[in-house]
Amino acid sequence: MPESPTVLWRPDPATVEASQMREFQRLMGERHDAPQGDYAEFWRWTIDRLDVFWEEIIEYAGVVWERGDGPVRDGDTMPDVRWFPGARINYAENLLRWSHERGDEPAIIGRHEDDRREVLTWNEVRGQVGAFAARLRDWGVGPGDTVCAVLPNLPQTVVALLATATVGAVWSVVNTDFGQQGVAERFAQIEPTVLVTADSVLFNGKTIDLLPSVDELLDVLPTVTHHVLIDQAPVEQESAEQESAEQVPAGDGPAEDASAQHGLLEELRVPSALYSTIVASPQEPEFERVEFSHPLWVLYSSGTTGKPKGIVHGHGGVVVEANRANILQYDARPGDIQYSAVATTWVVWNLIVNALSRGVTIVTYDGAPFAGGPHRQFDLLASENVTHFGTGAAVLSTAQRLGYSPKADYDLSGLKSILSTGSPLPDPTWDWVYEHMSETVKLGSDSGGTDIASGFIGSNPTAPVVRGRLQGPYLGVAADSWNTSGESVTGELGEFVVTAPMPSMPVGFWNDTDGSRYREAYFDAFPGAWRHGDWVTRHEDESYVIHGRSDSTINRGGIRMGSADITQIVDRVDGVAASMVIGAELPGGEYYMPLFVVPSSGGAVDDGLQERIVTAIREQLSPRYVPDEIIAAPGVPTTRTGKLLEIPIKRLLQGGDPQSVNRDAAADTVVLDWYVDFAANRG
């Protein structure tokens, strides 16, 4: 008999009634006779009245746009749906409108490993965005052009994004840990006009000089005509500020301001300008309102096999989604402070920028997550009085595994919510958060992704927190779990699907003129329904459990299991630092299930550890999932955003071509090469 779910936290009834979710629900009751019952009942109403819901949330949020006289959408069957045809909107205008209300209050707080702290007020952000946008226009950049950046998580990175959106150009960014090939695979296909880089970054105690890489990047990006250097190192920035009065005005000269400060930039094949000089004279932004689906930014598939696909999102869909999620799901309000432990490559960076749409102050951090020790993230939370914390599950589980107790060192009582994403949060980490961080925080494990630049299922302010479960679908998201026949299933393993369109679904893939790659990615398995590629269990109350990617599922004798269900158990075994399990279907109906184990520092995968692992799997899951082999490994292969590379390793074990594995997508190519060799030698 299954165990009863464990409730870890319940919202205060008065807080629920005061939430923006409940306020919106009451308004919908007055206007459209929407049900006033529990969350699941209201969610069903938003699906049944999809067009009404999305138009109402736009009005409720105060979105700035030109509505036009078109319908809410053309088309009904995904992916052939066009939202708000004829409407015009600008992403940056909708975020920066809060400068009129919050003016001299902090908009962006920049933190660094060396404890430097910089603050940009709403007025300062608006002025810098206006100045940067004016320089882009002077260079002829506008709708249809692209601006690419190789930048860490800085306040200036946010400004560059908003300036790009202001002129209607398309933005794309990767973090500074990407090599030349990784940058080329992503950016060359979208043909950037402007490249933005930084002079240096301090990461894990080491200052990395990024200037020598600029010339190499320009070599692989032949379409770039102008370069901007974010001079954020303390010494250079101070010097640039002192000299800014003597520099040429924005747009009057191509490279004079950069060459005076950075000799290495003098010989670049394109003109280069210093960020500090560009923004020295603030300007009022001139926002280019574009068609609702006009491209805003390009994100990328993980690139685990082949060239990463460029996923294009539109201004309108992102604006609407940013407001829906922050208002209804996260209950974010002006004056809240939001911090996410992210690199710019990960879509969660875009999501923290989106929080500006609700007047929220955001905190950026460009250092190593645990620089100086496991306290680093929690010091940031406490010192900046953060109210909403976003993070990958690995940050929390690592602190838990290290035995660290943040509340022994910091007062985190002001923290309202934690949003964990990227991978399933292990059960012990749920308990650790309430025992060692805060008893009053609302912990959410949300699932969404790069594909929609938001979440599908997860947090809402009205429901209790249950260990291991996502609270339910976001409003307006027609989430379901289907079996292989396309039938909805409850209480058993199924494919996660979305059966109705959302405004933030991609407007397409880059250079996919006929939409074939887009359809293949999401709609081939179930035509007309979005298949996301996750195994889930949906419960009667509409809560969900995520089991892992459906194409890396463990399938023993027809009984399917998410790989995370096994590795969560293995990772708790004393002596295990990390693990990865693969289930590979082989010719002749054979099935191979190896478990790769990274031993704790100084340990070994000896007979004793293997016995403890097998016992744990037998007792806590099922003897069915005892692996065929337990293999000592130097690490687990992940992408740069922390996702396990299970699928390409599985394909290698099935005899796939090693050349099909994109090494540049890996966080550690040495570890990845070990697995390539393992598969080859296994024969």
XYZ file of C-alpha atoms in Angstrom:
683
model
C 0.000 0.000 0.000
C 1.519 3.372 -0.966
C 2.625 5.704 1.800
C 0.517 8.773 2.526
C 2.075 11.968 1.175
C 3.999 13.996 3.746
C 2.912 17.612 4.096
C 5.912 19.778 4.977
C 4.289 23.223 4.987
C 0.858 24.812 4.779
C 0.076 28.389 3.779
C -1.534 30.688 6.304
C -5.228 31.116 5.345
C -5.010 34.900 5.652
C -1.974 34.937 3.358
C -3.834 32.796 0.816
C -6.789 35.179 0.776
C -4.452 38.163 0.362
C -2.563 36.565 -2.540
C -2.788 37.984 -6.032
C -3.943 34.546 -7.160
C -7.036 34.749 -4.971
C -7.650 38.381 -5.909
C -7.580 37.450 -9.585
C -9.836 34.467 -8.948
C -12.397 36.678 -7.223
C -12.269 39.138 -10.123
C -12.864 36.319 -12.602
C -15.814 35.234 -10.491
C -17.348 38.690 -10.768
C -16.699 39.030 -14.501
C -17.075 35.490 -15.808
C -18.647 33.439 -13.022
C -15.366 31.563 -12.466
C -15.458 28.973 -9.647
C -14.285 30.174 -6.243
C -13.278 26.765 -4.931
C -9.827 25.203 -4.657
C -6.895 25.747 -6.992
C -7.542 22.670 -9.137
C -11.104 23.778 -9.830
C -9.973 27.262 -10.863
C -7.191 25.771 -13.004
C -9.745 23.728 -14.957
C -11.753 26.898 -15.591
C -8.688 28.644 -17.058
C -8.257 25.752 -19.499
C -11.915 25.720 -20.467
C -11.885 29.518 -20.987
C -8.379 29.808 -22.389
C -8.870 32.953 -24.483
C -10.708 34.738 -21.687
C -7.995 33.828 -19.192
C -5.074 35.139 -21.246
C -6.777 38.387 -22.183
C -7.803 38.974 -18.572
C -4.316 38.381 -17.169
C -2.959 40.924 -19.633
C -5.413 43.523 -18.351
C -4.892 42.573 -14.709
C -1.113 42.907 -15.092
C -1.334 46.322 -16.743
C 0.643 45.206 -19.789
C 1.674 48.111 -22.027
C 0.755 47.351 -25.639
C -1.371 48.214 -28.646
C -4.122 45.612 -28.594
C -5.374 46.022 -32.134
C -8.703 44.578 -33.201
C -7.605 41.016 -33.941
C -8.735 37.895 -32.063
C -6.913 36.427 -29.069
C -5.506 33.791 -31.416
C -5.657 32.471 -34.925
C -5.813 28.688 -35.024
C -6.527 26.132 -32.360
C -4.268 23.152 -33.061
C -0.633 23.314 -32.001
C 1.755 24.370 -33.344
C -0.312 26.317 -35.891
C -1.498 28.975 -33.448
C -0.746 32.685 -33.680
C -1.464 34.781 -30.599
C -2.939 38.290 -30.735
C -2.399 38.954 -34.450
C -2.162 42.679 -35.083
C -1.056 43.552 -31.535
C 2.201 45.475 -30.962
C 4.342 45.325 -27.840
C 7.874 45.746 -26.487
C 9.412 43.572 -23.771
C 11.788 46.227 -22.399
C 9.050 48.856 -22.200
C 6.984 46.538 -20.031
C 9.850 45.882 -17.617
C 11.070 49.457 -17.380
C 7.622 50.960 -16.802
C 8.284 50.373 -13.105
C 10.945 53.089 -13.176
C 8.132 55.658 -13.055
C 6.945 54.229 -9.743
C 10.139 52.979 -8.134
C 12.607 55.537 -9.557
C 15.509 55.742 -7.134
C 14.915 52.360 -5.501
C 17.235 49.446 -6.384
C 16.356 47.550 -9.546
C 19.487 45.385 -9.912
C 22.017 44.516 -7.211
C 25.248 43.039 -8.549
C 27.264 40.785 -6.238
C 30.698 39.282 -6.894
C 32.977 36.723 -5.293
C 35.221 39.390 -3.788
C 32.207 40.942 -2.040
C 32.033 43.892 -4.412
C 28.479 45.172 -4.525
C 27.000 47.463 -7.139
C 23.478 48.851 -7.208
C 21.570 50.188 -10.192
C 18.356 52.046 -9.407
C 15.345 51.819 -11.678
C 16.152 55.277 -13.070
C 19.777 54.284 -13.675
C 18.774 51.108 -15.487
C 16.345 53.059 -17.645
C 18.989 55.656 -18.496
C 21.652 53.059 -19.307
C 19.226 51.058 -21.448
C 18.323 54.209 -23.333
C 21.989 55.099 -23.946
C 22.914 51.560 -25.044
C 19.876 51.387 -27.322
C 20.805 54.734 -28.881
C 24.287 53.436 -29.668
C 22.793 50.326 -31.272
C 20.588 52.523 -33.450
C 23.609 54.637 -34.403
C 25.179 51.407 -35.648
C 22.089 50.651 -37.709
C 20.824 47.893 -35.435
C 17.062 47.370 -35.396
C 14.325 44.778 -35.957
C 15.698 41.764 -37.796
C 19.252 42.182 -36.471
C 20.786 40.097 -33.687
C 22.951 41.030 -30.723
C 24.930 38.211 -29.120
C 26.799 38.217 -25.827
C 29.354 36.036 -24.072
C 28.806 37.334 -20.558
C 28.469 36.243 -16.936
C 25.513 37.120 -14.708
C 26.091 40.878 -14.303
C 23.797 43.903 -14.019
C 25.298 45.083 -17.316
C 24.175 41.860 -19.001
C 20.596 42.680 -18.055
C 20.983 46.203 -19.428
C 22.372 44.850 -22.718
C 19.389 42.506 -23.097
C 16.898 45.310 -22.409
C 18.662 47.684 -24.811
C 18.556 45.042 -27.545
C 14.841 44.497 -26.944
C 14.256 48.267 -26.896
C 15.296 48.589 -30.560
C 13.445 45.409 -31.563
C 16.607 43.403 -32.246
C 17.046 39.756 -31.228
C 19.150 38.849 -28.162
C 21.177 35.727 -27.393
C 23.703 35.041 -24.621
C 25.950 32.273 -23.336
C 28.139 32.216 -20.264
C 31.887 32.873 -20.338
C 32.754 29.205 -19.788
C 31.798 28.444 -23.404
C 34.688 27.793 -25.765
C 35.073 29.130 -29.267
C 33.361 26.132 -30.870
C 30.405 26.251 -28.493
C 29.909 29.936 -29.211
C 30.199 29.374 -32.950
C 27.675 26.519 -32.986
C 25.095 28.732 -31.341
C 25.760 32.250 -32.563
C 27.039 31.736 -36.109
C 23.664 30.342 -37.167
C 21.836 33.497 -36.041
C 24.351 35.850 -37.716
C 24.908 38.536 -35.063
C 25.602 42.145 -35.954
C 26.933 43.097 -32.502
C 28.981 41.046 -30.040
C 29.131 41.974 -26.338
C 31.830 40.548 -24.050
C 33.399 41.335 -20.660
C 37.000 42.138 -19.787
C 37.266 39.547 -16.999
C 35.411 37.408 -14.512
C 36.310 36.334 -10.985
C 35.303 32.692 -10.559
C 36.269 30.286 -7.795
C 39.001 32.586 -6.544
C 40.627 33.100 -9.936
C 40.407 36.201 -12.117
C 40.046 35.085 -15.719
C 41.177 37.550 -18.380
C 38.633 37.391 -21.197
C 40.176 39.989 -23.495
C 42.382 37.575 -25.499
C 39.299 35.567 -26.503
C 37.579 38.472 -28.286
C 39.627 38.157 -31.454
C 39.009 34.390 -31.550
C 35.259 34.915 -31.171
C 35.199 37.426 -33.991
C 36.999 34.895 -36.198
C 34.073 32.476 -35.897
C 31.384 35.178 -36.093
C 32.063 36.839 -39.474
C 28.790 38.817 -39.509
C 29.708 40.943 -36.458
C 30.277 44.601 -37.350
C 30.621 46.133 -33.854
C 31.886 44.982 -30.461
C 31.049 46.206 -26.954
C 33.308 45.493 -23.979
C 31.768 45.502 -20.512
C 34.648 46.915 -18.494
C 33.548 45.563 -15.148
C 36.897 44.775 -13.489
C 37.265 47.303 -10.626
C 40.450 49.053 -11.808
C 39.464 49.353 -15.445
C 35.950 50.473 -14.561
C 37.235 53.238 -12.297
C 39.642 54.460 -14.978
C 36.919 54.393 -17.615
C 34.644 56.498 -15.424
C 37.405 59.057 -14.875
C 38.048 59.347 -18.608
C 34.439 59.181 -19.756
C 34.088 62.980 -19.981
C 36.917 63.080 -22.515
C 35.540 60.346 -24.750
C 33.630 60.874 -27.957
C 29.817 61.041 -27.651
C 27.888 57.843 -28.349
C 27.910 57.113 -32.047
C 30.497 59.734 -33.039
C 33.475 57.416 -33.319
C 33.954 53.691 -33.663
C 36.872 52.632 -31.499
C 38.503 55.606 -29.819
C 36.912 55.018 -26.423
C 37.900 51.339 -26.340
C 41.455 51.659 -27.629
C 42.380 54.207 -25.002
C 41.585 51.728 -22.259
C 42.330 48.301 -23.736
C 45.212 48.095 -26.176
C 44.281 44.558 -27.174
C 41.120 45.885 -28.783
C 42.927 48.248 -31.154
C 43.691 45.509 -33.663
C 40.232 43.934 -33.792
C 38.745 43.710 -37.257
C 35.638 45.628 -36.069
C 35.175 48.864 -34.078
C 34.948 48.327 -30.322
C 33.340 50.494 -27.642
C 33.502 50.465 -23.852
C 30.232 49.902 -22.035
C 31.118 52.522 -19.428
C 31.482 55.159 -22.122
C 28.292 54.166 -23.926
C 26.182 54.573 -20.770
C 28.042 57.592 -19.363
C 25.301 59.924 -20.616
C 21.904 58.409 -19.713
C 19.120 58.707 -22.266
C 15.390 58.122 -22.289
C 14.715 54.887 -24.184
C 12.745 54.974 -27.418
C 10.891 51.675 -27.453
C 10.243 49.975 -30.781
C 6.889 48.261 -30.469
C 6.903 45.136 -32.606
C 4.387 42.521 -33.681
C 3.296 40.283 -30.779
C 5.290 37.272 -32.029
C 8.348 39.243 -33.150
C 11.525 37.437 -31.971
C 12.825 38.634 -28.604
C 15.593 36.147 -27.869
C 17.065 32.873 -29.023
C 17.715 30.107 -26.507
C 19.233 26.747 -27.396
C 18.548 23.064 -27.033
C 21.233 21.310 -25.005
C 23.204 20.318 -28.081
C 23.926 16.844 -26.762
C 23.729 15.418 -30.285
C 24.463 17.650 -33.226
C 24.310 21.423 -33.453
C 22.109 23.100 -30.812
C 18.753 24.232 -32.176
C 17.894 27.910 -31.800
C 14.579 28.217 -29.927
C 12.933 31.563 -30.690
C 10.560 33.292 -28.269
C 8.486 36.371 -29.026
C 8.106 39.696 -27.208
C 4.412 39.232 -26.516
C 4.495 35.656 -25.320
C 7.341 36.334 -22.888
C 5.722 39.522 -21.519
C 2.404 37.793 -20.923
C 4.034 34.712 -19.419
C 6.356 36.755 -17.182
C 3.362 38.527 -15.684
C 1.214 35.407 -15.381
C 3.921 33.404 -13.604
C 5.171 36.154 -11.302
C 1.709 37.377 -10.316
C -0.254 34.160 -9.997
C 2.244 31.374 -9.350
C 4.963 33.204 -7.363
C 2.915 36.071 -5.856
C 5.782 38.460 -6.624
C 5.219 42.118 -5.792
C 7.012 45.454 -6.141
C 9.730 45.665 -3.506
C 10.335 41.922 -3.331
C 13.952 40.861 -3.838
C 14.652 37.897 -6.086
C 17.921 36.024 -6.536
C 18.653 32.978 -8.659
C 21.845 30.925 -8.572
C 22.292 30.747 -12.335
C 24.617 31.260 -15.267
C 23.409 33.258 -18.248
C 23.234 30.172 -20.479
C 20.365 28.724 -18.443
C 16.822 29.920 -19.120
C 16.371 30.600 -15.404
C 18.574 33.666 -15.974
C 15.917 34.959 -18.379
C 13.285 34.239 -15.766
C 14.972 36.353 -13.110
C 15.168 39.230 -15.590
C 11.441 38.691 -16.186
C 10.831 39.410 -12.491
C 11.501 43.074 -13.265
C 8.112 43.010 -15.001
C 6.502 43.117 -11.545
C 8.718 45.800 -10.012
C 10.856 43.209 -8.229
C 14.486 43.968 -7.343
C 16.807 41.298 -8.735
C 20.236 40.190 -7.521
C 22.932 39.007 -9.939
C 26.036 36.996 -9.006
C 28.846 36.015 -11.367
C 30.977 33.853 -9.063
C 31.178 30.156 -8.236
C 28.121 28.873 -6.338
C 30.176 27.640 -3.383
C 33.170 29.984 -3.552
C 34.747 30.010 -0.103
C 32.531 27.213 1.171
C 28.942 25.943 1.312
C 27.779 29.155 2.996
C 28.147 31.371 -0.098
C 24.592 31.141 -1.437
C 23.023 31.529 1.963
C 25.188 34.523 2.789
C 23.836 36.177 -0.360
C 20.270 35.387 0.657
C 20.698 36.814 4.141
C 22.800 39.875 3.308
C 20.466 41.021 0.516
C 17.260 40.168 2.404
C 16.140 37.997 -0.504
C 12.453 37.083 -0.490
C 12.391 34.708 -3.491
C 15.259 32.283 -4.209
C 15.555 30.375 -7.483
C 18.099 27.604 -7.854
C 18.986 24.340 -9.477
C 18.214 21.341 -7.300
C 21.948 20.548 -7.189
C 22.751 23.662 -5.116
C 20.382 22.613 -2.342
C 21.240 18.913 -2.466
C 24.984 19.652 -2.410
C 24.638 21.798 0.711
C 22.530 19.079 2.274
C 25.044 16.381 1.383
C 27.878 18.433 2.868
C 26.015 18.478 6.161
C 25.696 22.256 6.162
C 23.002 23.993 8.240
C 22.476 27.559 6.969
C 20.152 28.616 9.773
C 22.988 28.082 12.262
C 24.796 30.987 10.570
C 22.093 33.137 8.998
C 18.627 34.504 9.630
C 16.593 33.385 6.614
C 13.181 34.143 8.111
C 12.540 36.815 5.450
C 12.750 34.226 2.672
C 9.215 33.673 1.374
C 9.789 31.078 -1.304
C 12.348 28.776 -2.904
C 11.894 27.620 -6.482
C 14.012 24.561 -7.257
C 14.250 23.381 -10.841
C 16.539 21.771 -13.426
C 16.157 18.253 -12.029
C 13.974 16.471 -9.461
C 14.685 17.555 -5.886
C 15.720 14.496 -3.804
C 13.353 13.633 -0.952
C 15.971 14.162 1.805
C 16.637 17.660 0.489
C 12.979 18.621 0.930
C 13.323 17.750 4.614
C 16.703 19.472 4.866
C 15.258 22.781 3.642
C 12.705 22.858 6.469
C 15.107 21.569 9.105
C 18.169 23.617 8.179
C 16.988 26.685 6.224
C 13.579 27.862 7.326
C 10.397 26.360 8.725
C 8.248 29.051 7.137
C 9.523 29.129 3.547
C 7.371 27.808 0.702
C 9.512 25.270 -1.168
C 8.505 24.579 -4.749
C 9.963 22.150 -7.249
C 8.877 23.476 -10.641
C 9.202 21.957 -14.096
C 9.288 23.837 -17.373
C 12.235 24.724 -19.490
C 14.057 26.516 -22.237
C 11.302 25.446 -24.612
C 8.721 27.846 -23.118
C 10.942 30.154 -21.017
C 8.746 29.399 -18.016
C 7.187 26.548 -16.078
C 4.430 24.078 -16.818
C 3.793 22.690 -13.356
C 4.883 23.672 -9.875
C 4.305 26.519 -7.464
C 1.144 28.268 -6.405
C 0.565 30.269 -3.211
C -2.601 28.482 -2.085
C -1.613 24.817 -1.758
C 0.437 22.925 0.834
C 3.958 21.706 0.125
C 4.133 17.907 -0.093
C 7.480 16.150 -0.090
C 8.483 15.075 -3.590
C 5.486 16.588 -5.363
C 4.958 19.545 -7.657
C 1.858 21.371 -6.457
C 0.060 21.357 -9.793
C -0.154 22.850 -13.297
C 0.249 26.583 -13.728
C -2.975 28.387 -14.548
C -3.627 28.353 -18.270
C -1.434 25.272 -18.827
C -3.421 22.274 -20.075
C -1.086 19.740 -18.456
C -1.764 16.014 -18.526
C -0.117 12.605 -18.328
C -0.687 10.204 -21.221
C 0.104 6.582 -21.863
C 1.539 5.435 -25.178
C -1.979 5.317 -26.659
C -2.573 8.988 -25.900
C -4.968 8.270 -23.048
C -4.936 10.333 -19.857
C -3.676 8.337 -16.868
C -3.694 9.005 -13.130
C -1.575 7.352 -10.470
C 0.738 5.654 -12.947
C 3.739 6.531 -15.051
C 2.956 8.536 -18.165
C 4.307 11.027 -20.669
C 3.946 14.661 -19.682
C 1.944 16.510 -22.338
C 0.290 19.879 -22.839
C -2.951 19.665 -24.785
C -3.689 23.346 -25.478
C -1.462 26.184 -26.739
C 0.331 28.747 -24.556
C 1.472 32.233 -25.646
C 5.064 31.521 -24.566
C 5.510 28.418 -26.682
C 8.256 29.081 -29.248
C 7.365 31.136 -32.261
C 9.635 28.657 -34.049
C 13.167 27.365 -34.420
C 15.791 29.518 -36.108
C 16.231 28.738 -39.821
C 13.336 26.270 -39.724
C 11.278 27.868 -42.461
C 8.775 25.033 -42.884
C 8.506 24.292 -39.149
C 9.522 20.655 -39.618
C 12.186 20.628 -36.907
C 9.810 22.319 -34.469
C 7.101 19.743 -35.152
C 9.554 16.876 -34.852
C 10.802 18.135 -31.485
C 7.421 18.323 -29.735
C 4.491 17.073 -31.832
C 5.549 13.889 -33.645
C 4.585 11.488 -30.859
C 1.095 12.917 -30.310
C 0.013 15.194 -33.189
C -1.658 18.310 -31.837
C -0.295 17.811 -28.311
C 3.034 19.014 -26.931
C 5.159 16.078 -25.707
C 7.795 17.486 -23.401
C 9.893 14.349 -22.871
C 9.363 13.780 -19.135
C 7.976 10.774 -17.308
C 5.504 11.897 -14.651
C 2.904 10.579 -12.290
C -0.214 12.724 -12.051
C -2.268 12.316 -8.881
C -6.000 12.803 -8.334
C -5.421 16.238 -6.778
C -3.506 17.347 -9.917
C -0.146 17.277 -8.116
C 2.742 15.707 -10.028
C 5.917 13.739 -9.491
C 8.664 14.092 -12.100
C 10.631 10.885 -12.686
C 13.118 12.006 -15.317
C 13.391 12.294 -19.068
C 11.204 9.859 -20.936
C 13.858 9.018 -23.452
C 16.293 8.045 -20.682
C 13.719 5.953 -18.855
C 14.651 2.686 -17.197
C 12.408 -0.060 -18.556
C 12.882 -3.439 -16.919
C 10.516 -6.096 -18.163
C 7.997 -3.506 -19.313
C 7.942 -1.775 -15.929
C 9.140 1.779 -16.434
C 11.053 3.853 -13.922
C 12.596 7.301 -14.085
C 16.367 7.266 -13.751
C 16.149 9.886 -10.974
C 14.123 7.444 -8.855
C 17.157 5.147 -8.767
C 19.954 7.707 -8.473
C 18.229 9.503 -5.611
C 18.522 6.292 -3.606
C 22.086 5.572 -4.703
C 23.259 9.103 -3.960
C 22.144 8.744 -0.338
C 24.369 5.717 0.227
C 27.397 6.490 2.375
C 30.477 6.622 0.149
C 28.674 7.825 -3.019
C 29.365 11.318 -4.317
C 27.227 11.070 -7.480
C 25.727 8.497 -9.801
C 24.106 7.946 -13.187
C 22.118 4.965 -14.386
C 21.474 4.032 -18.011
C 18.877 1.678 -19.439
C 19.849 0.732 -22.992
C 17.790 -1.456 -25.289
C 20.201 -3.630 -27.309
C 19.795 -5.771 -30.437
C 18.126 -9.120 -29.922
C 15.852 -7.837 -27.204
C 18.647 -7.585 -24.650
C 18.650 -4.829 -22.064
C 21.767 -3.371 -20.448
C 21.533 -1.360 -17.246
C 24.862 -0.112 -15.872
C 25.151 2.122 -12.807
C 28.055 4.552 -12.844
C 29.178 5.601 -9.382
C 31.510 8.412 -8.392
C 32.952 7.516 -4.972
C 33.341 10.083 -2.216
C 36.724 11.764 -1.969
C 39.345 9.248 -0.905
C 36.965 6.316 -1.322
C 36.583 3.509 -3.809
C 33.783 1.512 -5.395
C 34.765 -1.634 -3.543
C 32.733 -4.698 -2.652
C 31.417 -3.078 0.507
C 30.083 -0.006 -1.293
C 28.569 -2.105 -4.057
C 26.786 -4.240 -1.491
C 25.380 -1.157 0.255
C 24.143 0.207 -3.067
C 22.428 -3.023 -4.067
C 20.800 -3.352 -0.646
C 19.500 0.214 -0.799
C 17.957 -0.298 -4.244
C 16.399 -3.614 -3.237
C 14.902 -2.310 -0.018
C 13.896 1.199 -1.044
C 12.769 0.608 -4.624
C 12.684 -2.922 -5.979
C 15.074 -5.786 -6.774
C 13.938 -5.239 -10.375
C 16.157 -2.157 -10.585
C 19.400 -3.632 -9.276
C 21.879 -2.727 -12.044
C 23.676 -5.184 -14.264
C 26.994 -3.600 -13.337
C 28.248 -1.024 -10.857
C 31.131 0.861 -12.433
C 33.494 3.334 -10.801
C 33.544 6.588 -12.779
C 35.535 9.828 -12.504
C 32.369 11.939 -12.605
C 28.909 12.123 -14.088
C 28.658 13.824 -17.514
C 26.501 16.960 -17.544
C 25.742 19.855 -19.829
C 26.930 23.317 -18.896
C 23.571 23.933 -17.265
C 23.873 20.845 -15.067
C 21.640 18.380 -16.912
C 22.825 14.773 -17.066
C 23.969 13.591 -20.480
C 22.117 10.305 -20.097
C 20.681 10.205 -23.605
C 23.911 10.486 -25.623
C 25.623 7.970 -23.324
C 22.685 5.622 -23.778
C 23.004 5.948 -27.557
C 26.720 5.209 -27.397
C 26.037 2.033 -25.435
C 23.554 1.092 -28.159
C 26.326 1.354 -30.734
C 25.919 4.992 -31.740
C 28.656 6.965 -33.459
C 30.918 8.754 -30.917
C 31.200 11.646 -33.395
C 27.496 12.342 -32.891
C 28.150 13.465 -29.305
C 28.629 17.204 -29.072
C 31.605 17.477 -26.719
C 31.286 21.233 -26.457
C 27.928 20.873 -24.745
C 29.622 19.081 -21.840
C 30.644 20.830 -18.648
C 33.710 18.555 -18.437
C 34.979 16.996 -21.662
C 37.462 14.789 -19.797
C 34.596 13.091 -17.974
C 32.575 12.803 -21.188
C 35.524 11.243 -23.027
C 35.806 8.631 -20.285
C 32.255 7.487 -21.079
C 32.930 7.530 -24.823
C 35.928 5.255 -24.225
C 33.915 3.026 -21.901
C 31.236 2.488 -24.546
C 33.820 1.855 -27.269
C 35.768 -0.666 -25.195
C 32.631 -2.470 -24.145
C 32.329 -3.284 -27.810
